[in-house]
Amino acid sequence: MMIAVTPFQTLRQIHQYRLKEVEPFIDGVILRTPMEQDDLLSWVRGLMQQGFPKEKIIIHSNLLLALKLGVRRIHFREMDPAAFETKKRHPDFSVSMSVHRVESIQQAMQHHIDFGMFGHLFHSDSKPNQQPRTLIEVEQALKVGLPLVAIGGINCQTVQRLSEGFRGIACIGSIFNENFENVQKLSKLWNERGG
């Protein structure tokens, strides 16, 4: 599984073009943006009108928006009670959550969250003053048993250094800041690992 995560900014037409371009290589996109609901609703509809599959759209935290769009994939912040309530009320939805501690991973499992996003694993421009997770932290997280998607500094070089056991990778910069050939190469490298 390879998931794109939008940069935390107002999404524009250029983001639609990029997602349409890389769509064959990704399994989903988390729309993490400060946009108002109505603006995001229009943007997502525009993306779908361009042929981007609704099944690959993952709404961030906004269940009402997901319901309006008929999207059945939603992602939440770490330990957000709304994630647990959403999974309970909509067991057919794919509900994911950011998880950065073993306790959060255990809670996510207890509430039947489908997968967690764990990181950051490598140096990341989005977290310049924070150290990446240690190898011990990664091993402890993977032992819990919740399917985990690696995030944070994932690119063509670092993907080859990921610990075995991750079920997917999530990327912001490697999707939106790199050229098309690098996205294609990253997808190939991940798939060669059995992703």
Short mmCIF file of C-alpha atoms in Angstrom, two decimals:
data_model
loop_
_atom_site.label_atom_id
_atom_site.label_comp_id
_atom_site.label_asym_id
_atom_site.label_seq_id
_atom_site.Cartn_x
_atom_site.Cartn_y
_atom_site.Cartn_z
CA MET A 1 0.00 0.00 0.00
CA MET A 2 1.31 3.43 -0.95
CA ILE A 3 -0.60 6.44 0.36
CA ALA A 4 -0.19 10.07 -0.62
CA VAL A 5 -0.77 12.74 2.02
CA THR A 6 -1.51 16.25 0.82
CA PRO A 7 0.61 19.11 2.11
CA PHE A 8 -1.13 21.07 4.87
CA GLN A 9 -2.21 23.99 2.70
CA THR A 10 -5.09 25.13 0.52
CA LEU A 11 -5.39 22.57 -2.24
CA ARG A 12 -5.41 23.91 -5.77
CA GLN A 13 -5.76 22.65 -9.30
CA ILE A 14 -2.06 21.79 -9.41
CA HIS A 15 -2.63 19.26 -6.61
CA GLN A 16 -5.49 17.73 -8.62
CA TYR A 17 -3.22 17.39 -11.65
CA ARG A 18 -0.49 15.74 -9.61
CA LEU A 19 -2.88 13.27 -7.97
CA LYS A 20 -4.38 12.36 -11.34
CA GLU A 21 -0.86 11.82 -12.70
CA VAL A 22 0.33 9.57 -9.85
CA GLU A 23 -3.00 7.79 -9.29
CA PRO A 24 -1.86 4.49 -10.87
CA PHE A 25 0.92 4.25 -8.26
CA ILE A 26 -1.01 5.11 -5.09
CA ASP A 27 -3.67 3.24 -3.15
CA GLY A 28 -5.15 6.32 -1.52
CA VAL A 29 -4.70 9.99 -0.67
CA ILE A 30 -5.30 11.54 2.73
CA LEU A 31 -6.67 15.05 2.28
CA ARG A 32 -4.97 16.85 5.17
CA THR A 33 -5.72 20.52 4.63
CA PRO A 34 -6.92 23.60 6.56
CA MET A 35 -9.59 24.28 3.91
CA GLU A 36 -13.17 25.03 4.90
CA GLN A 37 -15.58 22.12 4.34
CA ASP A 38 -17.45 23.67 1.39
CA ASP A 39 -14.19 24.56 -0.39
CA LEU A 40 -12.81 21.08 0.13
CA LEU A 41 -16.09 19.55 -1.01
CA SER A 42 -15.83 21.48 -4.31
CA TRP A 43 -12.15 20.58 -4.68
CA VAL A 44 -12.80 16.85 -4.15
CA ARG A 45 -15.70 16.89 -6.59
CA GLY A 46 -13.40 18.53 -9.13
CA LEU A 47 -10.80 15.83 -8.55
CA MET A 48 -13.39 13.09 -9.07
CA GLN A 49 -14.69 14.81 -12.23
CA GLN A 50 -11.18 14.44 -13.63
CA GLY A 51 -11.48 10.69 -13.15
CA PHE A 52 -9.74 10.20 -9.81
CA PRO A 53 -11.39 7.16 -8.15
CA LYS A 54 -13.58 7.94 -5.16
CA GLU A 55 -12.33 4.69 -3.58
CA LYS A 56 -8.84 6.21 -3.26
CA ILE A 57 -9.96 9.33 -1.39
CA ILE A 58 -9.33 9.37 2.36
CA ILE A 59 -10.97 12.25 4.25
CA HIS A 60 -9.08 13.60 7.26
CA SER A 61 -11.22 13.72 10.44
CA ASN A 62 -14.41 15.07 8.85
CA LEU A 63 -17.07 12.34 8.91
CA LEU A 64 -19.78 14.72 7.66
CA LEU A 65 -17.70 15.51 4.57
CA ALA A 66 -17.02 11.82 3.96
CA LEU A 67 -20.75 11.07 4.16
CA LYS A 68 -21.62 13.95 1.80
CA LEU A 69 -19.13 12.63 -0.76
CA GLY A 70 -19.99 8.96 -0.28
CA VAL A 71 -16.36 8.31 0.70
CA ARG A 72 -15.84 5.33 3.00
CA ARG A 73 -12.24 5.95 4.02
CA ILE A 74 -11.32 8.34 6.82
CA HIS A 75 -8.15 9.11 8.80
CA PHE A 76 -7.87 10.62 12.28
CA ARG A 77 -5.24 12.12 14.56
CA GLU A 78 -3.70 9.97 17.27
CA MET A 79 -6.19 8.87 19.95
CA ASP A 80 -9.05 10.94 18.54
CA PRO A 81 -12.21 9.49 20.15
CA ALA A 82 -14.09 10.34 16.93
CA ALA A 83 -12.09 7.60 15.19
CA PHE A 84 -13.31 4.98 17.64
CA GLU A 85 -16.89 6.23 17.42
CA THR A 86 -16.76 6.31 13.61
CA LYS A 87 -15.56 2.70 13.43
CA LYS A 88 -18.24 1.63 15.89
CA ARG A 89 -21.06 3.37 13.96
CA HIS A 90 -19.69 2.62 10.49
CA PRO A 91 -17.90 -0.75 10.72
CA ASP A 92 -17.81 -0.95 6.92
CA PHE A 93 -15.65 2.21 6.71
CA SER A 94 -11.88 1.95 6.49
CA VAL A 95 -10.77 3.98 9.51
CA SER A 96 -7.10 4.75 10.03
CA MET A 97 -5.29 6.76 12.67
CA SER A 98 -1.90 8.31 13.27
CA VAL A 99 -0.14 6.32 15.99
CA HIS A 100 3.19 7.28 17.50
CA ARG A 101 3.28 5.26 20.73
CA VAL A 102 2.73 1.61 21.60
CA GLU A 103 -0.20 2.60 23.85
CA SER A 104 -1.91 4.35 20.92
CA ILE A 105 -1.39 1.32 18.71
CA GLN A 106 -2.91 -0.95 21.34
CA GLN A 107 -5.93 1.37 21.74
CA ALA A 108 -6.39 1.49 17.97
CA MET A 109 -6.41 -2.32 17.86
CA GLN A 110 -8.94 -2.55 20.67
CA HIS A 111 -11.26 -0.22 18.73
CA HIS A 112 -10.84 -2.16 15.46
CA ILE A 113 -9.03 0.63 13.60
CA ASP A 114 -8.00 -0.75 10.20
CA PHE A 115 -4.42 0.53 10.17
CA GLY A 116 -2.14 3.05 11.82
CA MET A 117 0.33 5.50 10.36
CA PHE A 118 3.54 5.33 12.36
CA GLY A 119 6.42 7.77 12.19
CA HIS A 120 8.27 9.74 11.52
CA LEU A 121 10.90 7.23 10.53
CA PHE A 122 13.52 9.36 8.76
CA HIS A 123 14.46 13.03 8.71
CA SER A 124 11.45 14.95 7.49
CA ASP A 125 11.14 18.58 6.40
CA SER A 126 7.70 18.66 8.01
CA LYS A 127 9.26 17.84 11.42
CA PRO A 128 12.66 19.57 11.27
CA ASN A 129 13.23 19.77 15.04
CA GLN A 130 12.13 16.25 15.95
CA GLN A 131 14.25 13.14 15.97
CA PRO A 132 13.02 10.15 13.95
CA ARG A 133 11.81 7.04 15.78
CA THR A 134 14.55 4.77 17.03
CA LEU A 135 14.93 1.20 15.81
CA ILE A 136 13.75 -0.03 19.23
CA GLU A 137 10.58 2.12 18.99
CA VAL A 138 9.92 0.79 15.49
CA GLU A 139 10.37 -2.84 16.58
CA GLN A 140 8.07 -2.35 19.60
CA ALA A 141 5.41 -0.73 17.40
CA LEU A 142 5.50 -3.51 14.82
CA LYS A 143 5.19 -6.20 17.52
CA VAL A 144 1.75 -4.97 18.63
CA GLY A 145 0.09 -6.44 15.54
CA LEU A 146 -1.88 -3.53 14.08
CA PRO A 147 -1.12 -3.09 10.37
CA LEU A 148 1.21 -0.09 10.20
CA VAL A 149 2.01 2.31 7.38
CA ALA A 150 5.40 4.03 7.62
CA ILE A 151 5.50 7.82 7.29
CA GLY A 152 8.13 10.50 7.53
CA GLY A 153 11.00 11.03 5.13
CA ILE A 154 10.08 8.10 2.88
CA ASN A 155 11.83 8.41 -0.48
CA CYS A 156 13.70 6.24 -2.98
CA GLN A 157 16.73 5.99 -0.67
CA THR A 158 15.04 5.49 2.70
CA VAL A 159 12.34 3.05 1.53
CA GLN A 160 15.06 0.43 1.18
CA ARG A 161 16.03 0.89 4.85
CA LEU A 162 12.52 0.36 6.27
CA SER A 163 12.10 -2.39 8.83
CA GLU A 164 10.29 -5.48 7.64
CA GLY A 165 6.70 -5.64 8.79
CA PHE A 166 5.28 -2.36 7.53
CA ARG A 167 2.16 -2.88 5.40
CA GLY A 168 2.56 0.37 3.50
CA ILE A 169 4.26 3.70 3.08
CA ALA A 170 2.81 7.22 3.18
CA CYS A 171 4.43 10.19 1.51
CA ILE A 172 3.94 13.93 1.30
CA GLY A 173 7.09 15.40 -0.26
CA SER A 174 7.95 12.34 -2.31
CA ILE A 175 4.56 12.58 -4.02
CA PHE A 176 4.07 16.33 -4.36
CA ASN A 177 7.65 17.66 -4.61
CA GLU A 178 9.42 15.00 -6.68
CA ASN A 179 9.24 14.49 -10.41
CA PHE A 180 6.98 11.82 -11.89
CA GLU A 181 9.86 9.40 -12.52
CA ASN A 182 10.82 9.43 -8.83
CA VAL A 183 7.23 8.64 -7.79
CA GLN A 184 7.21 5.77 -10.27
CA LYS A 185 10.58 4.54 -8.96
CA LEU A 186 9.45 4.77 -5.32
CA SER A 187 6.37 2.69 -6.13
CA LYS A 188 8.53 0.09 -7.89
CA LEU A 189 11.01 -0.09 -4.99
CA TRP A 190 8.19 -0.51 -2.47
CA ASN A 191 6.48 -3.21 -4.55
CA GLU A 192 9.76 -5.09 -4.91
CA ARG A 193 9.86 -5.32 -1.12
CA GLY A 194 6.49 -7.04 -1.22
CA GLY A 195 4.41 -3.89 -0.63
#
